[in-house]
Amino acid sequence: MNAPHDNTAASTTSPKSGDVRIACLGGVYSNYLALEAALVDVHRRGVDAIYCLGDLGGFGPHPDRVFPLLQEHGVTCLQGNYDDSIGNALDDCQCGYTDPRDNHFAQLSYDYTLAHTSEENRAWLRTLPAQCRLDVGGRRVLMCHGSPRRVNEFLWESTTSTHFLEMLTDDHAADVILGTHTGIHWQRELAGGRRFVNVGALGRPANDGHTHVWYTILHVAPARCDAEFIPVRYDHHRLAREMAAQRLPDEFIATIETGWWTTCLEVLPAKERRRGRC
Amino acid sequence: MSDRDAAPQLTMSHLDDLWFQVGGTLCNYTCHHCFISCSPHNDTFGFLTLDDVSHHLTESVALGVKEYYFTGGEPFLNPDIVPILSATLQYGPATVLTNAAVLKDAWLAALAEAESHSTYSLEFRVSLDGFSAATNDPIRGDRTFERTMRGIERLVAHDFLPIVTAVRTWPIEQDDEQTDAFRDMLKARGYARPRLKLLPTLQIGAEAQRSEAYGPHDRVTATMLHGFDRRTLVCEHSRVVTDRGVYVCPILIESPDALLGATLAEADRPFALTHGACYTCYRYGAICANPSSPS
Ligand SMILES: [Fe+2]
């Protein structure tokens, strides 16, 4: 197994101060209908910037449809493992599954996504940075895909110790670390007012029996720094119909229609698995 | 031997996974494929006490350890195991490797309670090497299939979702049919959503006698590590605490060179990948980790 390409170039945005709200979108997985609905919600609430933490393709239909939305709305995107794979036409998605059935379904999505992503969009994916740093009112915010040290590291709530997260904030000189990659949102306050946030995913529901998906608004003010998870309802029946028309697996369509994961389950730790149905 | 073919030294990038040889080498089973010759009579390594483990849990905070693993021998022969696992869940996620044969309902109730008060998962990895007594017992011993299955049923009754781990004692081409047979059997015994992990055999300990020991060419060389993701090697991010010191990995505790020091700090030094088992770890990767943290 080869190491995922490490695009460590980080972009830095100029310091902001006062009361700042940043929309953070997690894995989109080709769910352009959820992305569209999230962007409407973001604009209605009003934010200072919109970021997407990577994994634009996979799972859903018509991968090319997410790109114009992200670009028209000025969303700053990071390169997830999926984007590295699609951009560079690698053999697989580098999601980090070890179970043969998980890998079988992951490969079906990956082959479909690679075949249906334009050369122009693949070239754009190759230009995305792996990480991004912001100075927000003196707080050092670090955005990444999996973890600051590895693009496809799973940081699950029930398998990530607090002192490990504190070490990451020390090692990477950050007060707030934001990631995605696992598909389930959570956050933890750390010592010294620091914080880790998994911003969740727009691409598929959070294995909770609800069809809506999630994004995150990070709110930074002189006296506060916290994350709010925002549910997004969208036309999931339409997405399911389009997935069926594209002959994507019934297992994926069932997830969109029920809110329960049906594949890539073996990667879940006990607590997260117990909350699901399959 | 040229430098390119010499055994490479591997440095730990960070101590992600802290293992405890909590059951020593004492086991109620005497499996023919055990990679460390555990048995009811092998007391080369003894139990760790709650005090031993607590000391290292405290030490692990400053080191930023991500997850804790407990193995043996059979961890549930250790009279301190329930308080040890309960204490660990206040620090981070805990995984215990067991044959499930000696589990008691009172212990599982206490552990379910401890997990419910914790942010973290308690994972049980239960070793079972065949989907029937006819396939399992020749490897793990008489009546071990039924004893382990009763343990799995107990775990499921307490709402745990054990990861059943099977050593691949069949040709790799049979993986699909073997895992299907495991899943069907587990469902028939009341485990509705079975979790399964396959492991390669390690041709050391008792297994070296059962099949064959590693040959001289079954070794990792410096050339092989070129462009290779070293994080898939256990020793790149793990160490194991035993009652005789800190070793490089849970597989090699019977090898004198694998003893790296008395403390976690001392054990943070490079290790030469000279063993046949290093080659298996290289070939298959992530053999000791849970699927939720593959490397
Ligand atoms: Fe990802």
PDB file of C-alpha atoms in Angstrom, chain A:
ATOM      1  CA  MET A   1       0.000   0.000   0.000  1.00  0.00           C
ATOM      2  CA  ASN A   2       1.344   3.407  -0.890  1.00  0.00           C
ATOM      3  CA  ALA A   3       0.974   6.537   1.215  1.00  0.00           C
ATOM      4  CA  PRO A   4      -1.695   8.974  -0.016  1.00  0.00           C
ATOM      5  CA  HIS A   5      -0.187  11.963  -1.824  1.00  0.00           C
ATOM      6  CA  ASP A   6       0.627  14.533   0.780  1.00  0.00           C
ATOM      7  CA  ASN A   7      -0.287  17.967  -0.445  1.00  0.00           C
ATOM      8  CA  THR A   8       0.789  19.843   2.644  1.00  0.00           C
ATOM      9  CA  ALA A   9       0.694  23.314   1.118  1.00  0.00           C
ATOM     10  CA  ALA A  10      -1.501  25.316   3.451  1.00  0.00           C
ATOM     11  CA  SER A  11      -3.221  28.517   2.469  1.00  0.00           C
ATOM     12  CA  THR A  12      -3.485  31.338   4.957  1.00  0.00           C
ATOM     13  CA  THR A  13      -6.294  33.839   5.067  1.00  0.00           C
ATOM     14  CA  SER A  14      -5.764  37.294   6.467  1.00  0.00           C
ATOM     15  CA  PRO A  15      -6.735  37.894  10.094  1.00  0.00           C
ATOM     16  CA  LYS A  16     -10.300  38.802  10.940  1.00  0.00           C
ATOM     17  CA  SER A  17     -11.648  40.056  14.195  1.00  0.00           C
ATOM     18  CA  GLY A  18     -14.921  40.754  15.994  1.00  0.00           C
ATOM     19  CA  ASP A  19     -17.813  38.385  15.523  1.00  0.00           C
ATOM     20  CA  VAL A  20     -17.004  35.887  12.775  1.00  0.00           C
ATOM     21  CA  ARG A  21     -19.161  33.071  11.410  1.00  0.00           C
ATOM     22  CA  ILE A  22     -17.679  30.504   9.058  1.00  0.00           C
ATOM     23  CA  ALA A  23     -19.703  27.834   7.259  1.00  0.00           C
ATOM     24  CA  CYS A  24     -17.828  24.513   7.103  1.00  0.00           C
ATOM     25  CA  LEU A  25     -19.140  21.891   4.696  1.00  0.00           C
ATOM     26  CA  GLY A  26     -17.968  18.280   5.027  1.00  0.00           C
ATOM     27  CA  GLY A  27     -17.865  15.515   2.402  1.00  0.00           C
ATOM     28  CA  VAL A  28     -20.259  16.283  -0.475  1.00  0.00           C
ATOM     29  CA  TYR A  29     -19.994  12.839  -2.128  1.00  0.00           C
ATOM     30  CA  SER A  30     -21.677  14.158  -5.311  1.00  0.00           C
ATOM     31  CA  ASN A  31     -24.860  15.086  -3.440  1.00  0.00           C
ATOM     32  CA  TYR A  32     -25.340  18.323  -5.407  1.00  0.00           C
ATOM     33  CA  LEU A  33     -28.968  18.657  -4.251  1.00  0.00           C
ATOM     34  CA  ALA A  34     -27.930  18.745  -0.586  1.00  0.00           C
ATOM     35  CA  LEU A  35     -25.099  21.138  -1.451  1.00  0.00           C
ATOM     36  CA  GLU A  36     -27.559  23.463  -3.200  1.00  0.00           C
ATOM     37  CA  ALA A  37     -29.916  23.396  -0.195  1.00  0.00           C
ATOM     38  CA  ALA A  38     -27.019  23.974   2.235  1.00  0.00           C
ATOM     39  CA  LEU A  39     -25.802  26.999   0.263  1.00  0.00           C
ATOM     40  CA  VAL A  40     -29.304  28.528   0.351  1.00  0.00           C
ATOM     41  CA  ASP A  41     -29.351  27.995   4.115  1.00  0.00           C
ATOM     42  CA  VAL A  42     -25.846  29.441   4.525  1.00  0.00           C
ATOM     43  CA  HIS A  43     -26.783  32.631   2.650  1.00  0.00           C
ATOM     44  CA  ARG A  44     -30.038  32.985   4.606  1.00  0.00           C
ATOM     45  CA  ARG A  45     -28.130  32.834   7.903  1.00  0.00           C
ATOM     46  CA  GLY A  46     -25.312  35.049   6.635  1.00  0.00           C
ATOM     47  CA  VAL A  47     -21.689  34.037   7.149  1.00  0.00           C
ATOM     48  CA  ASP A  48     -18.281  35.604   6.561  1.00  0.00           C
ATOM     49  CA  ALA A  49     -16.835  32.729   4.547  1.00  0.00           C
ATOM     50  CA  ILE A  50     -17.692  29.251   3.265  1.00  0.00           C
ATOM     51  CA  TYR A  51     -15.244  26.346   3.298  1.00  0.00           C
ATOM     52  CA  CYS A  52     -15.560  22.766   2.104  1.00  0.00           C
ATOM     53  CA  LEU A  53     -13.236  20.253   3.748  1.00  0.00           C
ATOM     54  CA  GLY A  54     -12.999  17.877   0.794  1.00  0.00           C
ATOM     55  CA  ASP A  55     -14.368  14.635  -0.720  1.00  0.00           C
ATOM     56  CA  LEU A  56     -16.480  16.240  -3.406  1.00  0.00           C
ATOM     57  CA  GLY A  57     -17.222  12.993  -5.249  1.00  0.00           C
ATOM     58  CA  GLY A  58     -18.339   9.466  -4.410  1.00  0.00           C
ATOM     59  CA  PHE A  59     -21.609   7.774  -3.491  1.00  0.00           C
ATOM     60  CA  GLY A  60     -24.038  10.089  -5.373  1.00  0.00           C
ATOM     61  CA  PRO A  61     -24.863  10.707  -9.060  1.00  0.00           C
ATOM     62  CA  HIS A  62     -23.469  13.161 -11.652  1.00  0.00           C
ATOM     63  CA  PRO A  63     -20.201  14.166  -9.944  1.00  0.00           C
ATOM     64  CA  ASP A  64     -19.646  17.149 -12.267  1.00  0.00           C
ATOM     65  CA  ARG A  65     -22.697  18.980 -10.851  1.00  0.00           C
ATOM     66  CA  VAL A  66     -21.053  19.945  -7.538  1.00  0.00           C
ATOM     67  CA  PHE A  67     -18.195  21.914  -9.123  1.00  0.00           C
ATOM     68  CA  PRO A  68     -20.115  24.914 -10.559  1.00  0.00           C
ATOM     69  CA  LEU A  69     -22.027  25.290  -7.276  1.00  0.00           C
ATOM     70  CA  LEU A  70     -18.830  25.431  -5.221  1.00  0.00           C
ATOM     71  CA  GLN A  71     -17.169  27.836  -7.633  1.00  0.00           C
ATOM     72  CA  GLU A  72     -20.157  30.195  -8.110  1.00  0.00           C
ATOM     73  CA  HIS A  73     -20.641  30.513  -4.359  1.00  0.00           C
ATOM     74  CA  GLY A  74     -16.977  31.190  -3.673  1.00  0.00           C
ATOM     75  CA  VAL A  75     -16.516  28.104  -1.512  1.00  0.00           C
ATOM     76  CA  THR A  76     -12.859  27.570  -0.588  1.00  0.00           C
ATOM     77  CA  CYS A  77     -12.229  23.837  -1.002  1.00  0.00           C
ATOM     78  CA  LEU A  78      -9.665  21.492   0.508  1.00  0.00           C
ATOM     79  CA  GLN A  79      -8.475  18.316  -1.184  1.00  0.00           C
ATOM     80  CA  GLY A  80      -9.826  15.185   0.521  1.00  0.00           C
ATOM     81  CA  ASN A  81      -8.535  11.683  -0.115  1.00  0.00           C
ATOM     82  CA  TYR A  82     -11.267  11.186  -2.723  1.00  0.00           C
ATOM     83  CA  ASP A  83     -10.266  14.362  -4.568  1.00  0.00           C
ATOM     84  CA  ASP A  84      -6.614  13.316  -4.595  1.00  0.00           C
ATOM     85  CA  SER A  85      -7.659   9.940  -6.028  1.00  0.00           C
ATOM     86  CA  ILE A  86     -10.047  11.299  -8.676  1.00  0.00           C
ATOM     87  CA  GLY A  87      -7.754  14.194  -9.593  1.00  0.00           C
ATOM     88  CA  ASN A  88      -4.807  11.879 -10.109  1.00  0.00           C
ATOM     89  CA  ALA A  89      -6.821   8.913 -11.458  1.00  0.00           C
ATOM     90  CA  LEU A  90      -5.516   6.580  -8.727  1.00  0.00           C
ATOM     91  CA  ASP A  91      -6.747   2.990  -8.449  1.00  0.00           C
ATOM     92  CA  ASP A  92      -9.014   3.512  -5.450  1.00  0.00           C
ATOM     93  CA  CYS A  93     -10.553   6.152  -3.182  1.00  0.00           C
ATOM     94  CA  GLN A  94      -8.030   5.820  -0.278  1.00  0.00           C
ATOM     95  CA  CYS A  95     -10.958   5.930   2.159  1.00  0.00           C
ATOM     96  CA  GLY A  96      -9.144   3.487   4.446  1.00  0.00           C
ATOM     97  CA  TYR A  97     -11.586   0.565   4.581  1.00  0.00           C
ATOM     98  CA  THR A  98     -10.244  -2.886   5.411  1.00  0.00           C
ATOM     99  CA  ASP A  99     -13.379  -5.038   5.112  1.00  0.00           C
ATOM    100  CA  PRO A 100     -13.783  -6.729   1.705  1.00  0.00           C
ATOM    101  CA  ARG A 101     -17.514  -5.869   1.433  1.00  0.00           C
ATOM    102  CA  ASP A 102     -16.845  -2.222   2.346  1.00  0.00           C
ATOM    103  CA  ASN A 103     -14.117  -2.083  -0.284  1.00  0.00           C
ATOM    104  CA  HIS A 104     -16.371  -3.707  -2.885  1.00  0.00           C
ATOM    105  CA  PHE A 105     -19.010  -0.965  -2.550  1.00  0.00           C
ATOM    106  CA  ALA A 106     -16.429   1.799  -2.241  1.00  0.00           C
ATOM    107  CA  GLN A 107     -14.890   0.643  -5.511  1.00  0.00           C
ATOM    108  CA  LEU A 108     -18.261   0.707  -7.321  1.00  0.00           C
ATOM    109  CA  SER A 109     -18.735   4.380  -6.354  1.00  0.00           C
ATOM    110  CA  TYR A 110     -15.156   5.206  -7.153  1.00  0.00           C
ATOM    111  CA  ASP A 111     -15.172   3.682 -10.641  1.00  0.00           C
ATOM    112  CA  TYR A 112     -18.448   5.470 -11.446  1.00  0.00           C
ATOM    113  CA  THR A 113     -17.185   8.817 -10.111  1.00  0.00           C
ATOM    114  CA  LEU A 114     -13.864   8.621 -11.937  1.00  0.00           C
ATOM    115  CA  ALA A 115     -15.603   7.755 -15.211  1.00  0.00           C
ATOM    116  CA  HIS A 116     -18.054  10.670 -14.854  1.00  0.00           C
ATOM    117  CA  THR A 117     -15.761  13.498 -13.696  1.00  0.00           C
ATOM    118  CA  SER A 118     -14.556  15.785 -16.502  1.00  0.00           C
ATOM    119  CA  GLU A 119     -10.881  16.306 -17.206  1.00  0.00           C
ATOM    120  CA  GLU A 120     -11.333  19.999 -16.393  1.00  0.00           C
ATOM    121  CA  ASN A 121     -12.769  19.249 -12.951  1.00  0.00           C
ATOM    122  CA  ARG A 122     -10.128  16.614 -12.297  1.00  0.00           C
ATOM    123  CA  ALA A 123      -7.443  19.213 -13.068  1.00  0.00           C
ATOM    124  CA  TRP A 124      -9.113  21.611 -10.612  1.00  0.00           C
ATOM    125  CA  LEU A 125      -9.127  18.913  -7.886  1.00  0.00           C
ATOM    126  CA  ARG A 126      -5.376  18.572  -8.296  1.00  0.00           C
ATOM    127  CA  THR A 127      -4.909  22.273  -7.451  1.00  0.00           C
ATOM    128  CA  LEU A 128      -6.682  22.121  -4.074  1.00  0.00           C
ATOM    129  CA  PRO A 129      -4.645  22.470  -0.869  1.00  0.00           C
ATOM    130  CA  ALA A 130      -4.762  19.723   1.753  1.00  0.00           C
ATOM    131  CA  GLN A 131      -5.093  22.145   4.660  1.00  0.00           C
ATOM    132  CA  CYS A 132      -5.961  25.716   5.375  1.00  0.00           C
ATOM    133  CA  ARG A 133      -5.095  28.022   8.252  1.00  0.00           C
ATOM    134  CA  LEU A 134      -7.050  31.063   9.385  1.00  0.00           C
ATOM    135  CA  ASP A 135      -6.380  33.594  12.066  1.00  0.00           C
ATOM    136  CA  VAL A 136      -9.807  34.523  13.428  1.00  0.00           C
ATOM    137  CA  GLY A 137      -9.653  37.212  16.093  1.00  0.00           C
ATOM    138  CA  GLY A 138      -6.363  35.803  17.374  1.00  0.00           C
ATOM    139  CA  ARG A 139      -7.598  32.201  17.337  1.00  0.00           C
ATOM    140  CA  ARG A 140      -5.630  29.845  15.126  1.00  0.00           C
ATOM    141  CA  VAL A 141      -8.078  27.786  13.066  1.00  0.00           C
ATOM    142  CA  LEU A 142      -6.766  24.752  11.175  1.00  0.00           C
ATOM    143  CA  MET A 143      -8.982  23.051   8.601  1.00  0.00           C
ATOM    144  CA  CYS A 144      -8.083  19.616   7.288  1.00  0.00           C
ATOM    145  CA  HIS A 145      -9.824  16.586   5.829  1.00  0.00           C
ATOM    146  CA  GLY A 146      -9.147  13.585   8.117  1.00  0.00           C
ATOM    147  CA  SER A 147      -6.655  14.875  10.658  1.00  0.00           C
ATOM    148  CA  PRO A 148      -3.836  17.424  10.479  1.00  0.00           C
ATOM    149  CA  ARG A 149      -1.314  14.594  10.183  1.00  0.00           C
ATOM    150  CA  ARG A 150      -3.082  12.335   7.689  1.00  0.00           C
ATOM    151  CA  VAL A 151      -5.703  13.056   5.052  1.00  0.00           C
ATOM    152  CA  ASN A 152      -7.566   9.773   5.586  1.00  0.00           C
ATOM    153  CA  GLU A 153      -7.290   9.348   9.352  1.00  0.00           C
ATOM    154  CA  PHE A 154     -10.614   8.474  10.984  1.00  0.00           C
ATOM    155  CA  LEU A 155     -11.313  10.604  14.041  1.00  0.00           C
ATOM    156  CA  TRP A 156     -14.441   9.028  15.523  1.00  0.00           C
ATOM    157  CA  GLU A 157     -15.917  10.459  18.685  1.00  0.00           C
ATOM    158  CA  SER A 158     -15.718   7.162  20.571  1.00  0.00           C
ATOM    159  CA  THR A 159     -12.175   6.190  19.542  1.00  0.00           C
ATOM    160  CA  THR A 160     -10.296   9.474  19.846  1.00  0.00           C
ATOM    161  CA  SER A 161      -8.956  10.335  23.270  1.00  0.00           C
ATOM    162  CA  THR A 162      -9.030  13.943  24.447  1.00  0.00           C
ATOM    163  CA  HIS A 163      -5.286  14.009  25.153  1.00  0.00           C
ATOM    164  CA  PHE A 164      -4.628  12.819  21.596  1.00  0.00           C
ATOM    165  CA  LEU A 165      -6.632  15.786  20.247  1.00  0.00           C
ATOM    166  CA  GLU A 166      -4.770  18.126  22.591  1.00  0.00           C
ATOM    167  CA  MET A 167      -1.492  16.776  21.250  1.00  0.00           C
ATOM    168  CA  LEU A 168      -2.696  17.505  17.695  1.00  0.00           C
ATOM    169  CA  THR A 169      -3.531  21.103  18.618  1.00  0.00           C
ATOM    170  CA  ASP A 170      -0.061  21.480  20.222  1.00  0.00           C
ATOM    171  CA  ASP A 171       1.844  19.800  17.380  1.00  0.00           C
ATOM    172  CA  HIS A 172       0.010  21.767  14.693  1.00  0.00           C
ATOM    173  CA  ALA A 173      -0.131  25.103  16.517  1.00  0.00           C
ATOM    174  CA  ALA A 174      -3.926  25.379  16.392  1.00  0.00           C
ATOM    175  CA  ASP A 175      -6.687  26.475  18.768  1.00  0.00           C
ATOM    176  CA  VAL A 176      -9.447  24.976  16.646  1.00  0.00           C
ATOM    177  CA  ILE A 177      -9.092  21.954  14.366  1.00  0.00           C
ATOM    178  CA  LEU A 178     -11.883  21.138  11.907  1.00  0.00           C
ATOM    179  CA  GLY A 179     -12.092  17.886   9.931  1.00  0.00           C
ATOM    180  CA  THR A 180     -14.589  15.609   8.170  1.00  0.00           C
ATOM    181  CA  HIS A 181     -13.891  12.194   6.454  1.00  0.00           C
ATOM    182  CA  THR A 182     -15.876   9.931   8.811  1.00  0.00           C
ATOM    183  CA  GLY A 183     -19.340  11.197   7.837  1.00  0.00           C
ATOM    184  CA  ILE A 184     -20.568  11.695  11.416  1.00  0.00           C
ATOM    185  CA  HIS A 185     -20.381  15.121  13.084  1.00  0.00           C
ATOM    186  CA  TRP A 186     -19.217  15.665  16.668  1.00  0.00           C
ATOM    187  CA  GLN A 187     -17.129  18.109  18.651  1.00  0.00           C
ATOM    188  CA  ARG A 188     -15.137  18.223  21.867  1.00  0.00           C
ATOM    189  CA  GLU A 189     -13.920  21.088  23.966  1.00  0.00           C
ATOM    190  CA  LEU A 190     -10.236  20.736  24.889  1.00  0.00           C
ATOM    191  CA  ALA A 191      -8.067  22.232  27.607  1.00  0.00           C
ATOM    192  CA  GLY A 192      -7.441  25.981  27.365  1.00  0.00           C
ATOM    193  CA  GLY A 193     -10.614  26.723  25.414  1.00  0.00           C
ATOM    194  CA  ARG A 194      -9.378  24.813  22.382  1.00  0.00           C
ATOM    195  CA  ARG A 195     -11.726  22.661  20.325  1.00  0.00           C
ATOM    196  CA  PHE A 196     -11.913  19.820  17.820  1.00  0.00           C
ATOM    197  CA  VAL A 197     -14.870  19.707  15.419  1.00  0.00           C
ATOM    198  CA  ASN A 198     -15.824  17.026  12.927  1.00  0.00           C
ATOM    199  CA  VAL A 199     -18.103  19.058  10.660  1.00  0.00           C
ATOM    200  CA  GLY A 200     -20.069  16.041   9.401  1.00  0.00           C
ATOM    201  CA  ALA A 201     -21.045  15.394   5.781  1.00  0.00           C
ATOM    202  CA  LEU A 202     -23.463  16.807   3.232  1.00  0.00           C
ATOM    203  CA  GLY A 203     -23.243  13.721   1.041  1.00  0.00           C
ATOM    204  CA  ARG A 204     -25.106  11.176   3.089  1.00  0.00           C
ATOM    205  CA  PRO A 205     -27.125  11.157   6.307  1.00  0.00           C
ATOM    206  CA  ALA A 206     -25.440  10.527   9.647  1.00  0.00           C
ATOM    207  CA  ASN A 207     -26.654   6.916  10.205  1.00  0.00           C
ATOM    208  CA  ASP A 208     -29.372   8.157  12.557  1.00  0.00           C
ATOM    209  CA  GLY A 209     -32.557   7.166  10.720  1.00  0.00           C
ATOM    210  CA  HIS A 210     -33.148  10.726   9.454  1.00  0.00           C
ATOM    211  CA  THR A 211     -32.811  11.652   5.796  1.00  0.00           C
ATOM    212  CA  HIS A 212     -31.373  15.119   6.379  1.00  0.00           C
ATOM    213  CA  VAL A 213     -27.643  15.823   6.239  1.00  0.00           C
ATOM    214  CA  TRP A 214     -25.427  18.227   8.200  1.00  0.00           C
ATOM    215  CA  TYR A 215     -23.002  21.086   7.950  1.00  0.00           C
ATOM    216  CA  THR A 216     -21.362  23.267  10.600  1.00  0.00           C
ATOM    217  CA  ILE A 217     -21.142  26.959  11.433  1.00  0.00           C
ATOM    218  CA  LEU A 218     -18.072  27.919  13.434  1.00  0.00           C
ATOM    219  CA  HIS A 219     -18.774  31.003  15.513  1.00  0.00           C
ATOM    220  CA  VAL A 220     -15.792  32.956  16.819  1.00  0.00           C
ATOM    221  CA  ALA A 221     -16.139  36.063  18.967  1.00  0.00           C
ATOM    222  CA  PRO A 222     -13.817  37.561  21.594  1.00  0.00           C
ATOM    223  CA  ALA A 223     -15.552  35.651  24.395  1.00  0.00           C
ATOM    224  CA  ARG A 224     -16.632  32.506  22.564  1.00  0.00           C
ATOM    225  CA  CYS A 225     -15.601  29.892  20.054  1.00  0.00           C
ATOM    226  CA  ASP A 226     -18.073  27.137  19.308  1.00  0.00           C
ATOM    227  CA  ALA A 227     -19.571  25.115  16.511  1.00  0.00           C
ATOM    228  CA  GLU A 228     -23.236  24.693  15.662  1.00  0.00           C
ATOM    229  CA  PHE A 229     -24.365  21.670  13.650  1.00  0.00           C
ATOM    230  CA  ILE A 230     -27.055  22.569  11.106  1.00  0.00           C
ATOM    231  CA  PRO A 231     -29.426  19.973   9.627  1.00  0.00           C
ATOM    232  CA  VAL A 232     -30.160  20.338   5.912  1.00  0.00           C
ATOM    233  CA  ARG A 233     -33.343  18.988   4.356  1.00  0.00           C
ATOM    234  CA  TYR A 234     -33.254  18.522   0.595  1.00  0.00           C
ATOM    235  CA  ASP A 235     -35.091  16.599  -2.119  1.00  0.00           C
ATOM    236  CA  HIS A 236     -33.668  13.213  -1.197  1.00  0.00           C
ATOM    237  CA  HIS A 237     -36.354  11.376  -3.185  1.00  0.00           C
ATOM    238  CA  ARG A 238     -35.074  13.094  -6.322  1.00  0.00           C
ATOM    239  CA  LEU A 239     -31.481  12.149  -5.462  1.00  0.00           C
ATOM    240  CA  ALA A 240     -32.579   8.537  -4.962  1.00  0.00           C
ATOM    241  CA  ARG A 241     -34.342   8.523  -8.361  1.00  0.00           C
ATOM    242  CA  GLU A 242     -31.273   9.938 -10.088  1.00  0.00           C
ATOM    243  CA  MET A 243     -29.028   7.377  -8.362  1.00  0.00           C
ATOM    244  CA  ALA A 244     -31.318   4.597  -9.570  1.00  0.00           C
ATOM    245  CA  ALA A 245     -31.271   6.013 -13.116  1.00  0.00           C
ATOM    246  CA  GLN A 246     -27.455   5.970 -12.967  1.00  0.00           C
ATOM    247  CA  ARG A 247     -27.591   2.328 -11.818  1.00  0.00           C
ATOM    248  CA  LEU A 248     -25.827   3.076  -8.545  1.00  0.00           C
ATOM    249  CA  PRO A 249     -26.184   0.273  -5.943  1.00  0.00           C
ATOM    250  CA  ASP A 250     -29.547  -0.187  -4.208  1.00  0.00           C
ATOM    251  CA  GLU A 251     -27.655  -0.231  -0.901  1.00  0.00           C
ATOM    252  CA  PHE A 252     -26.616   3.423  -1.424  1.00  0.00           C
ATOM    253  CA  ILE A 253     -30.133   4.458  -2.430  1.00  0.00           C
ATOM    254  CA  ALA A 254     -31.533   2.820   0.717  1.00  0.00           C
ATOM    255  CA  THR A 255     -29.206   5.008   2.824  1.00  0.00           C
ATOM    256  CA  ILE A 256     -30.468   8.182   1.140  1.00  0.00           C
ATOM    257  CA  GLU A 257     -34.106   7.118   1.609  1.00  0.00           C
ATOM    258  CA  THR A 258     -33.870   5.823   5.192  1.00  0.00           C
ATOM    259  CA  GLY A 259     -31.011   7.715   6.841  1.00  0.00           C
ATOM    260  CA  TRP A 260     -29.333   4.425   7.865  1.00  0.00           C
ATOM    261  CA  TRP A 261     -25.963   3.326   6.521  1.00  0.00           C
ATOM    262  CA  THR A 262     -26.041  -0.031   4.757  1.00  0.00           C
ATOM    263  CA  THR A 263     -22.426  -0.286   3.577  1.00  0.00           C
ATOM    264  CA  CYS A 264     -18.998   0.775   4.824  1.00  0.00           C
ATOM    265  CA  LEU A 265     -20.235  -0.172   8.290  1.00  0.00           C
ATOM    266  CA  GLU A 266     -17.281  -2.235   9.441  1.00  0.00           C
ATOM    267  CA  VAL A 267     -15.255   0.917   9.889  1.00  0.00           C
ATOM    268  CA  LEU A 268     -17.613   2.160  12.624  1.00  0.00           C
ATOM    269  CA  PRO A 269     -16.491   1.766  16.257  1.00  0.00           C
ATOM    270  CA  ALA A 270     -18.846   0.016  18.690  1.00  0.00           C
ATOM    271  CA  LYS A 271     -20.695   3.074  19.990  1.00  0.00           C
ATOM    272  CA  GLU A 272     -21.302   4.595  16.555  1.00  0.00           C
ATOM    273  CA  ARG A 273     -22.291   1.184  15.162  1.00  0.00           C
ATOM    274  CA  ARG A 274     -24.735   0.530  17.994  1.00  0.00           C
ATOM    275  CA  ARG A 275     -26.590   3.782  17.243  1.00  0.00           C
ATOM    276  CA  GLY A 276     -27.264   2.598  13.677  1.00  0.00           C
ATOM    277  CA  ARG A 277     -29.651  -0.088  12.490  1.00  0.00           C
ATOM    278  CA  CYS A 278     -27.467  -2.349  10.297  1.00  0.00           C
TER     279      CYS A 278
END
